[in-house]
Short mmCIF file of C-alpha atoms in Angstrom, two decimals:
data_model
loop_
_atom_site.label_atom_id
_atom_site.label_comp_id
_atom_site.label_asym_id
_atom_site.label_seq_id
_atom_site.Cartn_x
_atom_site.Cartn_y
_atom_site.Cartn_z
CA MET A 1425 18.86 81.68 -18.27
CA LYS A 1426 21.51 79.39 -18.97
CA THR A 1427 20.44 77.52 -15.95
CA LYS A 1428 16.65 77.05 -17.18
CA ILE A 1429 17.90 76.09 -20.56
CA ILE A 1430 19.97 73.06 -19.09
CA VAL A 1431 17.19 71.87 -16.55
CA TYR A 1432 14.54 71.83 -19.64
CA GLY A 1433 17.17 69.74 -21.81
CA LEU A 1434 17.76 67.43 -18.89
CA LEU A 1435 14.06 67.09 -18.52
CA LEU A 1436 13.59 66.37 -22.76
CA SER A 1437 16.35 63.83 -22.45
CA ILE A 1438 14.34 61.70 -19.82
CA VAL A 1439 11.36 62.04 -21.63
CA PHE A 1440 12.85 60.89 -24.89
CA SER A 1441 14.55 58.36 -23.20
CA CYS A 1442 11.51 56.66 -21.47
CA SER A 1443 9.88 56.94 -24.81
CA SER A 1444 12.34 54.53 -26.44
CA LYS A 1445 12.41 52.01 -23.91
CA THR A 1446 8.27 51.62 -24.00
CA ASN A 1447 8.91 51.39 -27.40
CA GLU A 1448 11.34 48.63 -27.19
CA THR A 1449 9.28 47.17 -24.75
CA GLU A 1450 5.87 47.03 -27.08
CA THR A 1451 8.27 45.52 -30.30
CA GLN A 1452 8.83 42.90 -27.95
CA ASP A 1453 5.33 41.97 -26.41
CA ALA A 1454 4.32 42.19 -29.71
CA THR A 1455 6.80 39.27 -30.94
CA VAL A 1456 4.84 36.36 -32.21
CA VAL A 1457 5.92 32.74 -32.54
CA GLU A 1458 5.77 31.83 -36.16
CA GLU A 1459 3.69 28.82 -37.10
CA ILE A 1460 3.91 28.56 -40.53
CA VAL A 1461 6.86 27.19 -42.62
CA ASN A 1462 7.01 28.07 -46.64
CA LEU A 1463 9.52 25.83 -48.42
CA THR A 1464 10.86 26.32 -51.86
CA SER A 1465 10.60 23.29 -53.95
CA ALA A 1466 14.34 23.14 -53.51
CA GLN A 1467 13.95 23.00 -50.08
CA GLN A 1468 11.63 20.78 -49.71
CA LYS A 1469 13.58 18.08 -52.32
CA ASN A 1470 17.10 18.45 -49.82
CA MET A 1471 14.48 17.82 -46.79
CA SER A 1472 13.48 14.42 -47.74
CA LEU A 1473 10.07 15.16 -45.69
CA GLU A 1474 7.60 11.97 -45.06
CA VAL A 1475 4.17 12.29 -44.49
CA ALA A 1476 1.31 10.13 -42.61
CA PRO A 1477 -2.02 10.46 -41.14
CA LEU A 1478 -2.98 9.06 -37.79
CA GLN A 1479 -3.63 5.46 -37.64
CA ASN A 1480 -5.42 3.43 -35.58
CA ARG A 1481 -3.27 1.43 -33.31
CA ILE A 1482 -3.83 -1.06 -30.22
CA LEU A 1483 -1.35 0.58 -27.97
CA SER A 1484 -0.82 -0.68 -24.43
CA ALA A 1485 0.65 1.53 -21.37
CA THR A 1486 2.66 1.09 -18.40
CA LEU A 1487 2.14 2.78 -14.94
CA ARG A 1488 5.15 2.54 -12.54
CA VAL A 1489 4.23 2.85 -8.88
CA ASN A 1490 6.35 2.11 -5.77
CA GLY A 1491 5.30 0.37 -1.99
CA LYS A 1492 6.39 -2.33 0.23
CA ILE A 1493 5.53 -5.83 1.44
CA ASP A 1494 3.22 -6.76 4.19
CA VAL A 1495 1.42 -9.07 5.68
CA PRO A 1496 -2.34 -9.43 6.76
CA PRO A 1497 -2.86 -9.31 10.46
CA GLN A 1498 -3.96 -12.62 10.74
CA ASN A 1499 -0.67 -13.82 9.54
CA MET A 1500 0.91 -11.70 12.21
CA VAL A 1501 1.12 -12.49 16.00
CA SER A 1502 2.60 -10.79 19.21
CA ILE A 1503 2.57 -13.15 22.17
CA SER A 1504 1.84 -12.41 25.39
CA MET A 1505 1.54 -13.81 28.64
CA GLN A 1506 -2.06 -13.53 30.08
CA MET A 1507 -0.94 -13.55 34.13
CA GLY A 1508 2.46 -12.21 34.13
CA GLY A 1509 4.98 -14.53 35.08
CA TYR A 1510 8.95 -14.99 35.05
CA LEU A 1511 10.40 -16.45 31.71
CA LYS A 1512 12.16 -19.70 32.80
CA SER A 1513 13.19 -20.86 29.17
CA THR A 1514 12.91 -20.00 25.59
CA ASP A 1515 15.11 -21.13 22.41
CA LEU A 1516 13.51 -18.37 20.23
CA LEU A 1517 15.75 -16.44 18.12
CA PRO A 1518 14.96 -13.62 15.36
CA GLY A 1519 14.63 -15.45 11.99
CA MET A 1520 14.08 -19.26 13.50
CA PHE A 1521 10.81 -20.98 11.88
CA VAL A 1522 8.32 -22.43 14.46
CA LYS A 1523 5.37 -24.76 13.55
CA LYS A 1524 1.86 -24.25 15.38
CA ASN A 1525 1.37 -25.59 18.72
CA ALA A 1526 5.33 -25.84 19.43
CA VAL A 1527 6.52 -24.94 22.88
CA ILE A 1528 8.44 -21.82 22.47
CA ALA A 1529 8.52 -20.76 26.12
CA THR A 1530 8.27 -21.72 29.59
CA MET A 1531 7.16 -19.33 32.50
CA GLU A 1532 6.93 -19.40 35.95
CA ASP A 1533 4.99 -18.10 39.05
CA GLN A 1534 3.67 -18.68 42.09
CA GLN A 1535 0.16 -17.59 40.93
CA TYR A 1536 -0.26 -20.51 38.72
CA ILE A 1537 -0.06 -22.34 41.49
CA GLN A 1538 -2.56 -20.31 43.46
CA LEU A 1539 -4.72 -21.03 40.25
CA GLN A 1540 -4.65 -24.37 40.15
CA GLU A 1541 -5.13 -24.94 43.64
CA GLU A 1542 -8.18 -22.64 43.61
CA TYR A 1543 -9.23 -24.19 40.83
CA LEU A 1544 -9.22 -28.07 42.63
CA SER A 1545 -10.21 -26.79 46.05
CA THR A 1546 -13.59 -25.23 44.25
CA LEU A 1547 -13.87 -28.48 42.07
CA THR A 1548 -13.96 -30.28 45.66
CA LYS A 1549 -16.28 -27.92 47.14
CA LEU A 1550 -18.72 -28.22 43.90
CA ASN A 1551 -18.70 -32.13 44.28
CA TYR A 1552 -20.14 -31.91 47.91
CA ALA A 1553 -22.76 -28.61 47.00
CA GLN A 1554 -24.09 -31.00 44.30
CA LYS A 1555 -24.82 -33.83 46.65
CA GLU A 1556 -25.98 -31.74 49.26
CA TYR A 1557 -28.25 -30.21 46.56
CA GLN A 1558 -29.53 -33.63 45.49
CA ARG A 1559 -30.29 -34.88 49.27
CA GLN A 1560 -32.03 -31.57 49.93
CA LYS A 1561 -33.82 -31.23 46.62
CA GLU A 1562 -35.31 -35.04 47.84
CA LEU A 1563 -36.20 -34.17 51.20
CA ASN A 1564 -37.96 -31.08 50.03
CA GLN A 1565 -40.06 -33.08 47.58
CA ASN A 1566 -41.06 -35.74 50.63
CA GLN A 1567 -41.56 -32.31 52.82
CA ALA A 1568 -39.00 -33.49 54.86
CA SER A 1569 -36.99 -30.33 54.59
CA SER A 1570 -38.07 -26.81 54.67
CA ASP A 1571 -37.93 -24.69 51.21
CA LYS A 1572 -35.40 -22.21 52.71
CA VAL A 1573 -32.62 -25.06 53.49
CA PHE A 1574 -33.37 -26.45 49.77
CA GLN A 1575 -32.77 -22.82 48.16
CA GLN A 1576 -30.12 -22.13 50.36
CA ALA A 1577 -28.55 -25.88 49.06
CA GLU A 1578 -29.66 -24.28 45.46
CA VAL A 1579 -27.62 -21.19 45.34
CA GLU A 1580 -24.74 -22.49 46.91
CA TYR A 1581 -24.28 -25.39 44.36
CA LYS A 1582 -25.29 -22.84 41.32
CA LYS A 1583 -22.60 -20.44 42.83
CA LEU A 1584 -19.30 -22.55 43.02
CA LYS A 1585 -20.76 -23.94 39.34
CA ILE A 1586 -20.39 -20.57 38.21
CA THR A 1587 -16.85 -20.35 40.18
CA LYS A 1588 -15.83 -23.57 38.52
CA ASN A 1589 -16.32 -22.43 34.66
CA ALA A 1590 -15.00 -18.85 35.68
CA LEU A 1591 -11.77 -20.83 37.08
CA THR A 1592 -11.99 -23.09 33.85
CA GLU A 1593 -11.44 -20.71 32.10
CA ARG A 1594 -8.90 -18.76 33.46
CA LEU A 1595 -6.88 -22.11 33.58
CA LYS A 1596 -7.35 -22.18 29.88
CA LEU A 1597 -5.82 -18.65 29.19
CA ILE A 1598 -2.79 -19.95 30.72
CA ALA A 1599 -2.88 -23.30 28.16
CA ILE A 1600 -3.47 -25.62 31.37
CA ASN A 1601 -6.17 -28.26 30.19
CA PRO A 1602 -8.35 -28.58 33.57
CA ASP A 1603 -9.10 -31.97 32.66
CA HIS A 1604 -6.03 -33.18 32.99
CA LEU A 1605 -5.37 -31.51 36.35
CA SER A 1606 -5.29 -33.01 39.99
CA GLU A 1607 -3.58 -32.95 43.16
CA ASN A 1608 -0.65 -34.76 41.80
CA THR A 1609 -0.18 -32.33 38.61
CA ILE A 1610 0.25 -29.27 40.24
CA SER A 1611 2.93 -27.54 38.25
CA LYS A 1612 4.90 -23.94 39.24
CA SER A 1613 5.61 -23.58 35.95
CA ILE A 1614 3.32 -23.54 32.48
CA GLN A 1615 4.22 -23.40 28.43
CA ILE A 1616 3.70 -21.26 26.07
CA TYR A 1617 2.44 -22.77 22.43
CA SER A 1618 2.81 -21.35 19.08
CA PRO A 1619 -0.64 -20.33 17.65
CA ILE A 1620 0.58 -20.21 13.69
CA ASN A 1621 3.18 -21.13 11.46
CA GLY A 1622 5.63 -18.90 11.17
CA TYR A 1623 9.23 -16.94 11.47
CA VAL A 1624 10.12 -15.20 14.77
CA SER A 1625 10.44 -11.62 14.31
CA LYS A 1626 11.33 -10.01 17.37
CA VAL A 1627 12.16 -11.45 20.96
CA ASN A 1628 11.65 -8.88 23.61
CA VAL A 1629 12.39 -10.74 26.74
CA ASN A 1630 15.13 -12.83 28.36
CA ILE A 1631 15.79 -15.52 30.73
CA GLY A 1632 14.54 -14.54 34.21
CA LYS A 1633 12.57 -11.73 33.31
CA TYR A 1634 9.58 -10.73 34.74
CA VAL A 1635 6.71 -10.00 32.36
CA SER A 1636 3.06 -8.71 32.69
CA PRO A 1637 -0.02 -9.33 30.87
CA THR A 1638 0.49 -6.25 28.72
CA ASP A 1639 4.08 -6.88 27.73
CA VAL A 1640 4.87 -8.73 24.31
CA LEU A 1641 7.41 -11.45 24.72
CA PHE A 1642 7.27 -12.81 20.67
CA GLU A 1643 6.31 -11.44 17.49
CA LEU A 1644 5.59 -14.28 14.72
CA ILE A 1645 4.94 -13.78 10.81
CA ASN A 1646 3.68 -16.19 8.66
CA ILE A 1647 4.98 -14.84 5.34
CA ASP A 1648 3.06 -17.75 3.48
CA ASP A 1649 0.72 -15.23 2.58
CA LEU A 1650 2.41 -11.86 1.72
CA HIS A 1651 1.01 -9.07 0.15
CA LEU A 1652 2.26 -5.88 -1.70
CA ASN A 1653 1.15 -2.40 -0.65
CA LEU A 1654 1.20 0.05 -3.36
CA LYS A 1655 0.51 3.89 -3.59
CA VAL A 1656 -1.05 5.24 -6.44
CA PHE A 1657 -1.95 8.82 -6.84
CA GLU A 1658 -5.43 10.01 -7.61
CA LYS A 1659 -4.80 10.79 -11.07
CA ASP A 1660 -3.83 6.94 -12.15
CA ILE A 1661 -6.46 5.05 -9.59
CA HIS A 1662 -9.71 5.01 -12.24
CA LYS A 1663 -6.93 3.37 -14.55
CA LEU A 1664 -6.86 0.21 -11.96
CA LYS A 1665 -8.87 -2.41 -11.55
CA ILE A 1666 -9.45 -5.71 -9.10
CA GLY A 1667 -7.68 -8.58 -10.80
CA GLN A 1668 -5.16 -6.50 -12.82
CA THR A 1669 -1.85 -7.77 -13.35
CA LEU A 1670 1.40 -6.42 -12.32
CA TYR A 1671 5.29 -7.27 -12.05
CA ALA A 1672 7.06 -6.17 -8.99
CA TYR A 1673 10.84 -6.25 -8.17
CA SER A 1674 13.01 -4.47 -5.49
CA ASN A 1675 15.80 -1.70 -6.62
CA SER A 1676 18.67 -4.13 -5.77
CA ASN A 1677 17.82 -6.82 -8.46
CA PRO A 1678 15.30 -4.93 -10.61
CA GLU A 1679 15.98 -8.28 -13.49
CA GLU A 1680 13.64 -10.50 -11.04
CA LYS A 1681 10.52 -9.81 -11.20
CA TYR A 1682 7.56 -11.03 -9.22
CA GLU A 1683 4.05 -11.37 -10.71
CA CYS A 1684 1.73 -10.21 -8.78
CA LYS A 1685 -2.51 -9.62 -9.35
CA ILE A 1686 -4.41 -6.39 -7.62
CA ILE A 1687 -6.58 -7.84 -4.70
CA LEU A 1688 -8.11 -4.38 -3.11
CA ILE A 1689 -8.24 -0.75 -3.83
CA SER A 1690 -8.71 1.48 -0.95
CA LYS A 1691 -11.73 3.71 -1.12
CA ASP A 1692 -9.99 6.91 0.53
CA PHE A 1693 -6.68 8.70 -0.12
CA VAL A 1694 -4.35 9.77 2.14
CA ASN A 1695 -4.99 13.38 2.79
CA ASN A 1696 -1.26 14.97 2.54
CA GLU A 1697 -0.28 12.53 -0.47
CA ASN A 1698 -3.25 12.32 -2.35
CA SER A 1699 -2.70 8.80 -3.06
CA ALA A 1700 -4.75 5.10 -2.42
CA GLN A 1701 -3.47 2.31 -1.08
CA VAL A 1702 -3.53 -0.96 -3.57
CA TYR A 1703 -2.95 -4.08 -2.28
CA CYS A 1704 -1.55 -6.82 -4.08
CA HIS A 1705 -1.09 -11.18 -3.79
CA PHE A 1706 1.97 -12.58 -4.70
CA ASN A 1707 1.20 -15.50 -7.49
CA LYS A 1708 4.12 -17.34 -6.19
CA PRO A 1709 5.45 -17.16 -3.06
CA ASN A 1710 9.22 -16.52 -2.63
CA LYS A 1711 10.99 -16.61 0.85
CA SER A 1712 13.21 -14.00 0.01
CA LEU A 1713 10.74 -11.59 0.11
CA LEU A 1714 10.11 -10.26 3.62
CA PRO A 1715 7.87 -7.69 5.21
CA GLY A 1716 8.94 -4.01 4.92
CA MET A 1717 11.02 -4.67 1.92
CA TYR A 1718 10.61 -1.60 -0.37
CA MET A 1719 9.31 -2.75 -4.01
CA ASN A 1720 8.70 -0.74 -7.39
CA ALA A 1721 5.72 -2.39 -9.54
CA ASP A 1722 4.60 -1.83 -13.13
CA ILE A 1723 0.84 -2.13 -13.86
CA GLU A 1724 -0.28 -3.17 -17.06
CA LEU A 1725 -2.88 -0.87 -18.09
CA LYS A 1726 -5.39 -1.89 -20.63
CA ASN A 1727 -4.97 -2.39 -24.39
CA GLU A 1728 -6.59 0.07 -25.99
CA THR A 1729 -7.26 1.22 -29.76
CA GLN A 1730 -5.99 4.55 -29.80
CA LEU A 1731 -5.20 7.19 -33.24
CA SER A 1732 -1.25 7.16 -32.98
CA ILE A 1733 1.61 8.37 -34.83
CA GLN A 1734 5.42 7.89 -35.11
CA LYS A 1735 7.49 9.43 -32.26
CA GLU A 1736 9.63 10.91 -34.66
CA ALA A 1737 6.77 13.29 -35.82
CA ILE A 1738 6.86 14.74 -32.35
CA VAL A 1739 8.91 17.56 -32.02
CA SER A 1740 9.46 19.73 -28.48
CA TYR A 1741 9.81 23.46 -28.46
CA GLU A 1742 9.59 25.54 -25.26
CA GLY A 1743 8.03 23.12 -23.18
CA LYS A 1744 5.38 22.04 -25.68
CA ASN A 1745 4.64 19.26 -27.64
CA TYR A 1746 4.26 19.72 -31.44
CA VAL A 1747 3.55 18.17 -35.25
CA PHE A 1748 3.89 19.69 -38.28
CA VAL A 1749 0.75 19.44 -40.43
CA LYS A 1750 0.91 19.72 -44.16
CA ASN A 1751 -1.44 22.28 -45.42
CA GLY A 1752 -0.37 22.41 -49.15
CA PRO A 1753 2.19 21.23 -51.58
CA ASP A 1754 5.17 23.59 -49.21
CA GLN A 1755 3.62 24.85 -46.84
CA TYR A 1756 3.61 23.33 -43.13
CA GLN A 1757 2.09 24.06 -39.72
CA LEU A 1758 3.29 23.61 -36.34
CA THR A 1759 0.15 22.75 -34.43
CA GLU A 1760 0.50 21.33 -30.23
CA VAL A 1761 -0.57 18.00 -29.44
CA VAL A 1762 -1.35 16.42 -26.28
CA LEU A 1763 0.42 13.03 -25.92
CA GLY A 1764 -0.99 10.06 -24.80
CA ILE A 1765 0.38 6.43 -24.18
CA SER A 1766 3.16 5.49 -25.75
CA GLU A 1767 4.58 1.82 -26.96
CA ASN A 1768 7.46 0.81 -29.51
CA ASN A 1769 7.95 3.35 -31.72
CA PHE A 1770 4.39 5.09 -31.73
CA ILE A 1771 2.73 7.79 -29.09
CA ALA A 1772 -1.21 8.37 -29.05
CA ILE A 1773 -2.53 11.63 -29.85
CA ASN A 1774 -5.11 12.87 -27.06
CA ASN A 1775 -6.27 15.90 -29.14
CA PHE A 1776 -6.86 14.01 -31.93
CA ILE A 1777 -10.15 15.46 -33.59
CA ASP A 1778 -8.46 18.34 -35.41
CA LEU A 1779 -5.99 15.99 -36.78
CA LYS A 1780 -8.09 13.47 -38.40
CA GLU A 1781 -7.34 12.42 -41.82
CA LYS A 1782 -4.71 15.46 -42.29
CA GLU A 1783 -0.91 15.17 -43.10
CA ILE A 1784 1.70 14.88 -40.67
CA VAL A 1785 5.30 15.11 -40.83
CA ILE A 1786 6.82 11.61 -39.89
CA LYS A 1787 10.27 12.22 -41.28
CA GLY A 1788 12.31 15.54 -40.87
CA ALA A 1789 10.32 17.63 -38.36
CA TYR A 1790 13.25 18.65 -36.24
CA THR A 1791 14.20 20.09 -39.79
CA LEU A 1792 11.64 21.97 -40.37
CA LEU A 1793 11.63 23.57 -36.33
CA MET A 1794 15.18 24.76 -37.22
CA GLN A 1795 13.95 26.45 -40.39
CA LEU A 1796 11.35 27.84 -38.37
CA LYS A 1797 13.80 29.29 -35.64
CA ASN A 1798 15.79 30.56 -37.88
CA LYS A 1799 13.00 32.82 -39.63
CA GLU A 1800 12.14 33.75 -36.57
CA GLU A 1801 15.56 35.18 -35.71
CA GLU A 1802 15.82 37.08 -39.19
#
């Protein structure tokens, strides 16, 4: 009997304990953050509160992004040798400046000799075939030769003419002028010329090395038309337009700023970053800027007239932004706000509709917040 009484007692104590915890939880869940502060006349006098309505002001914002310096494809050249060969000589080093049409390397190979020989031999045969074609044409017109013989002469002449034209283009590919080629000017060496004014960025060969037509010997870059390639996220891309001004600077020297203008905005987004590329042009070229350098940029957004308030009026509480709105002589209500762009000491209020023509505390807002928190703790 005593055992049953002890068991029932334990059950009742467990039920009571659970009920007590449930009531405590419900009490905690029912706690509501106070939004109204009521002040006495003495409190209001000691706080020296100041109020003011939202006012229209012209505010400008700056969007900060990053990217790197790039060059357009037409200003970056990879130099290869169309027929391959051995590198005989070059003076190029990375960083050197070369002028357009300057000799940058000399190549040697037996196939250059063979090509020149084939061209001159074809030219000799073509001269003979042309004369034979003209002779057979006259004979055929005078019915002194058959049509078959004339047609054979015509075919041979046209065939050699095609071969000569093809060899001419092959010679041009290795920078040999066919008009200056003769049996006395055949050379085992050819020269490579720079196609642009620019700086040497890469040298991939050494003297004596054999290179194939697919190998890149040198890479040249013209830095007169550098571009700034910026990464802008989707949420900000609508704020930009062609011709907008921005100022770029490096992490190593943030005080030196370079003025740029937006020239192109990409129409697609990078899937894994949800960002678009924005291309900008430097207004004044600077030789200290090099392709591949990482840069920051401040983009000036359009100036707009917006309803704003002094920054001092904004208070932060539990991760949100608020202002105190005056409801009466001694009553102030904590009201959540959505902040916009800011400039100097003012900040735009995006959810301004419910705050129009209302008086907002611009001095003493944090004192009111402390008063409100103290009230909740009581």
